[in-house]
Every structure is written in structure tokens, then in C-alpha cells.
CSV table of C-alpha atoms in Angstrom, one decimal:
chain,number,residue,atom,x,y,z
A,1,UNK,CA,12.7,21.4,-16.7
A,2,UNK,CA,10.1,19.1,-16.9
A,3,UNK,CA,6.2,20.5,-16.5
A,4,UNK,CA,4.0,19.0,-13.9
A,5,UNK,CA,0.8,19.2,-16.0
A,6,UNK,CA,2.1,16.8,-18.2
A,7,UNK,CA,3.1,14.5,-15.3
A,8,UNK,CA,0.3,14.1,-13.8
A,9,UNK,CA,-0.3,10.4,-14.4
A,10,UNK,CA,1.8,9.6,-11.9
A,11,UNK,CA,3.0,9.4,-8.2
A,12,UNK,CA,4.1,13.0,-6.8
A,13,UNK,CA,6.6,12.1,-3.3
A,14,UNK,CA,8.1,15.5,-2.0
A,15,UNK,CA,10.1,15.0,0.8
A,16,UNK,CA,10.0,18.0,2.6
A,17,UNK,CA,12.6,17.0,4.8
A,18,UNK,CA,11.7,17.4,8.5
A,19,UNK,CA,9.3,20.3,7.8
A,20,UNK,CA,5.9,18.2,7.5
A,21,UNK,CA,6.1,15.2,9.7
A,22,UNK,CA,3.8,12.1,8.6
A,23,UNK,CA,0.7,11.8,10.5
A,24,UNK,CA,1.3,7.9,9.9
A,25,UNK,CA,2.2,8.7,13.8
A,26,UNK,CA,-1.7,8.9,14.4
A,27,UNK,CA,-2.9,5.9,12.5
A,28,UNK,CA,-3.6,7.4,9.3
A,29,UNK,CA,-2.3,8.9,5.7
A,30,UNK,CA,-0.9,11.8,4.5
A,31,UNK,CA,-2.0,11.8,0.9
A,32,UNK,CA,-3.5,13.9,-1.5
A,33,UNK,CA,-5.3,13.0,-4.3
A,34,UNK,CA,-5.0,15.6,-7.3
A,35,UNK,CA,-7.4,14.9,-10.4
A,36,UNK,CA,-7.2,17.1,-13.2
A,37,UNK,CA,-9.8,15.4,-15.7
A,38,UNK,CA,-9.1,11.7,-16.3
A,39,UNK,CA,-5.3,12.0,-14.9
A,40,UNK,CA,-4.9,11.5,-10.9
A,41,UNK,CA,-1.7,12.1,-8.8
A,42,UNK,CA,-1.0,11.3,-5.0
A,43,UNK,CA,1.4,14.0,-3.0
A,44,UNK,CA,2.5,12.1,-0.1
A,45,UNK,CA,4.6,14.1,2.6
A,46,UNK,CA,7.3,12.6,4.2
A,47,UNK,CA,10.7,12.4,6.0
A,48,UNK,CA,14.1,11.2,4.9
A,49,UNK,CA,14.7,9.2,8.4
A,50,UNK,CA,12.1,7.0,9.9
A,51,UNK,CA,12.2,4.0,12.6
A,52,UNK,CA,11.4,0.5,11.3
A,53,UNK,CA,7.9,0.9,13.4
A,54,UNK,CA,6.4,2.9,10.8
A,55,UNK,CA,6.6,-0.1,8.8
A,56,UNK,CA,4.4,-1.7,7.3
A,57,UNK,CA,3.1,1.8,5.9
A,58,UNK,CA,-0.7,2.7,5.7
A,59,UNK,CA,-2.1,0.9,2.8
A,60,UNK,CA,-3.3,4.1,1.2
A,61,UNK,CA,0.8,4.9,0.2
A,62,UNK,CA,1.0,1.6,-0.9
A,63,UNK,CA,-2.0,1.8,-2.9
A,64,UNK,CA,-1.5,5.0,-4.3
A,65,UNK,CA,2.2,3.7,-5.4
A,66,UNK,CA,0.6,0.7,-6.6
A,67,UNK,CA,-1.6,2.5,-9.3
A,68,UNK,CA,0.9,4.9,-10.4
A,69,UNK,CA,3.5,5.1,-13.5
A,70,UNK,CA,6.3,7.7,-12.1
A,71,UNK,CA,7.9,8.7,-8.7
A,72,UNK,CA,8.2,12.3,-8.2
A,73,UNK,CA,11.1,12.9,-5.5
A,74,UNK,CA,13.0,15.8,-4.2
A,75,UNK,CA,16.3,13.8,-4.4
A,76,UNK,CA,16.9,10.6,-6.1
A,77,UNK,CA,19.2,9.0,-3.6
A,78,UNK,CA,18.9,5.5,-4.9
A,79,UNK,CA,22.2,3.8,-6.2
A,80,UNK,CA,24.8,5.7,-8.0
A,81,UNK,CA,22.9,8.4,-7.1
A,82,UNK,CA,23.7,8.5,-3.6
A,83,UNK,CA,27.6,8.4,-4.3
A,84,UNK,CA,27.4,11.0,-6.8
A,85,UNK,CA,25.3,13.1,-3.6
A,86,UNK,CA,27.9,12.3,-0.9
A,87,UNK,CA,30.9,13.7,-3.7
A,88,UNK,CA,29.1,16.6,-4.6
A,89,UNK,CA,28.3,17.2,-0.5
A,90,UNK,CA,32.2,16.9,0.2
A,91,UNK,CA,33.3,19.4,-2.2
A,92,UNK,CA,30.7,21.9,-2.0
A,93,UNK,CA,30.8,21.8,2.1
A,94,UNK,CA,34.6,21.8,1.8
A,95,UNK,CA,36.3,25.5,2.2
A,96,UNK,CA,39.5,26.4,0.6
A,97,UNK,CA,43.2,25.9,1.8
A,98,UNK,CA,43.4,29.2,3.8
A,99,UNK,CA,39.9,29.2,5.3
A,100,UNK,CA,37.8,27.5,8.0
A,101,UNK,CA,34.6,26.8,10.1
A,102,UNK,CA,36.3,29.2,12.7
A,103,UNK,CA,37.0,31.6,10.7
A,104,UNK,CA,33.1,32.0,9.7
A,105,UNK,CA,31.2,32.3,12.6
A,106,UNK,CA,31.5,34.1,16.1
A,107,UNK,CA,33.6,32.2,18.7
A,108,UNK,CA,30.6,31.8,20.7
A,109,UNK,CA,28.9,29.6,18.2
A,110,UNK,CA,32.1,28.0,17.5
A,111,UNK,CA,32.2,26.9,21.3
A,112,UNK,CA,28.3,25.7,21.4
A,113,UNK,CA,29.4,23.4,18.2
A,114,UNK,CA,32.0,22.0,19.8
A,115,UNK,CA,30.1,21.7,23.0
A,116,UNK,CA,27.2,19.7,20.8
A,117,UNK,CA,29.4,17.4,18.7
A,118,UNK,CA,31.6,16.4,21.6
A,119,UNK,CA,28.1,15.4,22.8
A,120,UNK,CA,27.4,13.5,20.1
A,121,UNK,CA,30.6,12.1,20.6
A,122,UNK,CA,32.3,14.1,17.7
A,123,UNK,CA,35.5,16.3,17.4
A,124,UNK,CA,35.0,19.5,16.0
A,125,UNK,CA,38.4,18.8,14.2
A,126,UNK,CA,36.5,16.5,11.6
A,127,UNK,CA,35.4,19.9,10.9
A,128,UNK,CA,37.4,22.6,10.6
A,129,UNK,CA,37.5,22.9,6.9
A,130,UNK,CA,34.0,22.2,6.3
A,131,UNK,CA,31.1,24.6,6.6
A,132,UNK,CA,28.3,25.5,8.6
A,133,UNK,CA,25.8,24.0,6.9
A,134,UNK,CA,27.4,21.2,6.3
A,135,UNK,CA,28.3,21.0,10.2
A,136,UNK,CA,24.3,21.5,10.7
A,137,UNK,CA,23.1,18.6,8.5
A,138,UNK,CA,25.7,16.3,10.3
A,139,UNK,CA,24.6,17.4,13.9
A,140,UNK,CA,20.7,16.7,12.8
A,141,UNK,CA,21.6,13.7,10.8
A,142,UNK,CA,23.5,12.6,14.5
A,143,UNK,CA,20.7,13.7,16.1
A,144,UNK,CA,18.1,11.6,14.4
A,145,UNK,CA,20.8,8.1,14.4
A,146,UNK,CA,21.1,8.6,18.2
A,147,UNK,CA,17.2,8.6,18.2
A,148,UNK,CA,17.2,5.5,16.5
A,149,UNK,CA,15.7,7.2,12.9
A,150,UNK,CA,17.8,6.0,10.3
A,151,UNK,CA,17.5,6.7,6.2
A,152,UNK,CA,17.2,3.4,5.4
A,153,UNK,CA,13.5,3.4,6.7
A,154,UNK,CA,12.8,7.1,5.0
A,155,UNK,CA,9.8,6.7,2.9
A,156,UNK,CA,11.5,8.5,0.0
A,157,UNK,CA,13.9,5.2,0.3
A,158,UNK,CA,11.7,3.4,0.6
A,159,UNK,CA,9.6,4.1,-2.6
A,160,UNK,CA,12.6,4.5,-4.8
A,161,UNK,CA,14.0,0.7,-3.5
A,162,UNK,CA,10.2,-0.3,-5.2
A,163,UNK,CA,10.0,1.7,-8.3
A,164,UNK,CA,11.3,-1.0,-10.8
A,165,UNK,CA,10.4,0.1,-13.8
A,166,UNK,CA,8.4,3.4,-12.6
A,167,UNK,CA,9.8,6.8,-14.2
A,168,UNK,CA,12.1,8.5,-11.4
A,169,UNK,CA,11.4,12.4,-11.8
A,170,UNK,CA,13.3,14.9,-9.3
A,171,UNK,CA,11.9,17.8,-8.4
A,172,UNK,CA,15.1,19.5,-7.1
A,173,UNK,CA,18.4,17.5,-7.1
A,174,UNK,CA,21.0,17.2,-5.2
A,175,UNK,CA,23.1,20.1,-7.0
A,176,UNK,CA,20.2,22.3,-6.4
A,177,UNK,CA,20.3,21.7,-2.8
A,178,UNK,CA,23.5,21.4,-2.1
A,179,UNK,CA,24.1,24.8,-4.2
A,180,UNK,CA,21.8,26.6,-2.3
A,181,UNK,CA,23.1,25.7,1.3
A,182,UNK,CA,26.2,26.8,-0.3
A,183,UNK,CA,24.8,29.9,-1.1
A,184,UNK,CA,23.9,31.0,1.9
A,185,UNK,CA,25.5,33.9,3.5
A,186,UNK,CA,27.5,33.4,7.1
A,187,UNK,CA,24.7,34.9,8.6
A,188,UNK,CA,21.9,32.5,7.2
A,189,UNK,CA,24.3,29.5,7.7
């Protein structure tokens, strides 16, 4: 595991997901700038699906970007990267021969999922041997599409698309994610 001291020459990107949501909405940047004697990082906040009216960003990312030697992301999704994700997504979400999504949560909840997918115009059937947190991330990923957010105009896409020859460092991966969904008892998922 790398250290971040040592790093700190270059571009820090977490996406956090939908949990901090880029004030680019109001006109301005959501950047920090870390020194730690000569050495300067950025950490830029952002979300994995954006609409192409965020575009072009606020100068500041692309400045920062500009001026930097790495890119720090949660999850590189670029290339082969993104087909090794989607593989690892489909057999960790996937339950075994004898066991289902109705089989893990109340029949209440299983009728609200159906209710919501066959609103998003999807059969729960695609689903029965996948599981609930795998069911969750398809109804928000739906969610987002129908709103007209799409991943190819995330900003952690976007930054990776530009990186050339800049260092790609993950802070997670997509094992690590996908492992800890997995992880998650019936009750959390």
C-alpha cells in the first residue's frame, strides 16, 4: 500500500461517489490545495455521473490537473480496467445455484423492488440470483440515466481519459469495493 506522504507531488481525485456533490453547480471549485513544504496536492470532490452541462469544468480542476504528475482515484475505470470491474461485479453480486434475492430479504421489500424496477422499466427476473447490493447500485445507476447523468461525463472519467502519461494511483479498487458490498450482512444490504 502505497503512503500518501510520499505522493504528495501529485493530483489527489477521491470520488466519493454521490456523498459530496460538486459545488461546480454554484459557479465555483471544489478543490483543496494541500502543501506540505515545497510539495502541493489538489483533493477535488466529485461524482461518477454528471450531465455534459458541467462541461467545460472550472478552470481551477483543469489547472490544478494541469500542474500535477499523478492522479489519485478511488477506482481506475479507464480501459481494461473497466472490464475487469464489470467481471468482478458479476461474480461477486451473483449468489449460488440454490439461493436468491428472495430468499434474502423480507417479502415486503421484495415487492417495493419489484414495484421500483418495473418503474424503471426493469423485471425483477434480471435479478433473482443477484444481490441486494447489487440490485441497489443498478436501481441508482437507473436512476441517474433516466435523469440524464451519465458516466461518461463523471469527472473521475473524465480526468483518467486525460492522464496520458500521469501516474494512475487508486486509493481503493474495485476488489475493495466490490468485497465490502459483499460483505455486508442482509440487514445492511
Amino acid at each position: 500500500m502505497f503512503n500518501l506522504r510520499f505522493k504528495l507531488g501529485g493530483i489527489i481525485l477521491l470520488i466519493l461517489g454521490n456523498l459530496i456533490f460538486s459545488s461546480q453547480l454554484f459557479g465555483k471549485s471544489f478543490i483543496w490545495e494541500i502543501r506540505e513544504r515545497e510539495k502541493i496536492s489538489y483533493l477535488i470532490g466529485s461524482v461518477h455521473m454528471l450531465d455534459k452541462t458541467f462541461y467545460p469544468l472550472n478552470r481551477a480542476y483543469e489547472e490544478s490537473f494541469k500542474h500535477s504528475d499523478s492522479l489519485v482515484v478511488e477506482v481506475d475505470i479507464s480501459g481494461a480496467n473497466a472490464a475487469k470491474l464489470s467481471m468482478l461485479m458479476m461474480e461477486l453480486s451473483q449468489y449460488t445455484e440454490n439461493d436468491g434475492l428472495k430468499n434474502n430479504i423480507s417479502e415486503e421489500t421484495y415487492r417495493m423492488t419489484e414495484a421500483k424496477l418495473k418503474a424503471l422499466d426493469l423485471d425483477i427476473k434480471q435479478f433473482h440470483n443477484r444481490k441486494p447490493w447489487f440490485v441497489a447500485l443498478n436501481i441508482a445507476a437507473t436512476e441517474m440515466l433516466k435523469r440524464g447523468f451519465d458516466p461518461e461525463f463523471g469527472i473521475d472519467r473524465y480526468f483518467l481519459k486525460k492522464a496520458n502519461s500521469k501516474e494512475i494511483i487508486e486509493l481503493e479498487g474495485a476488489r475493495f469495493q466490490l468485497e465490502m458490498f459483499n460483505g455486508f450482512s442482509k440487514v445492511e444490504q
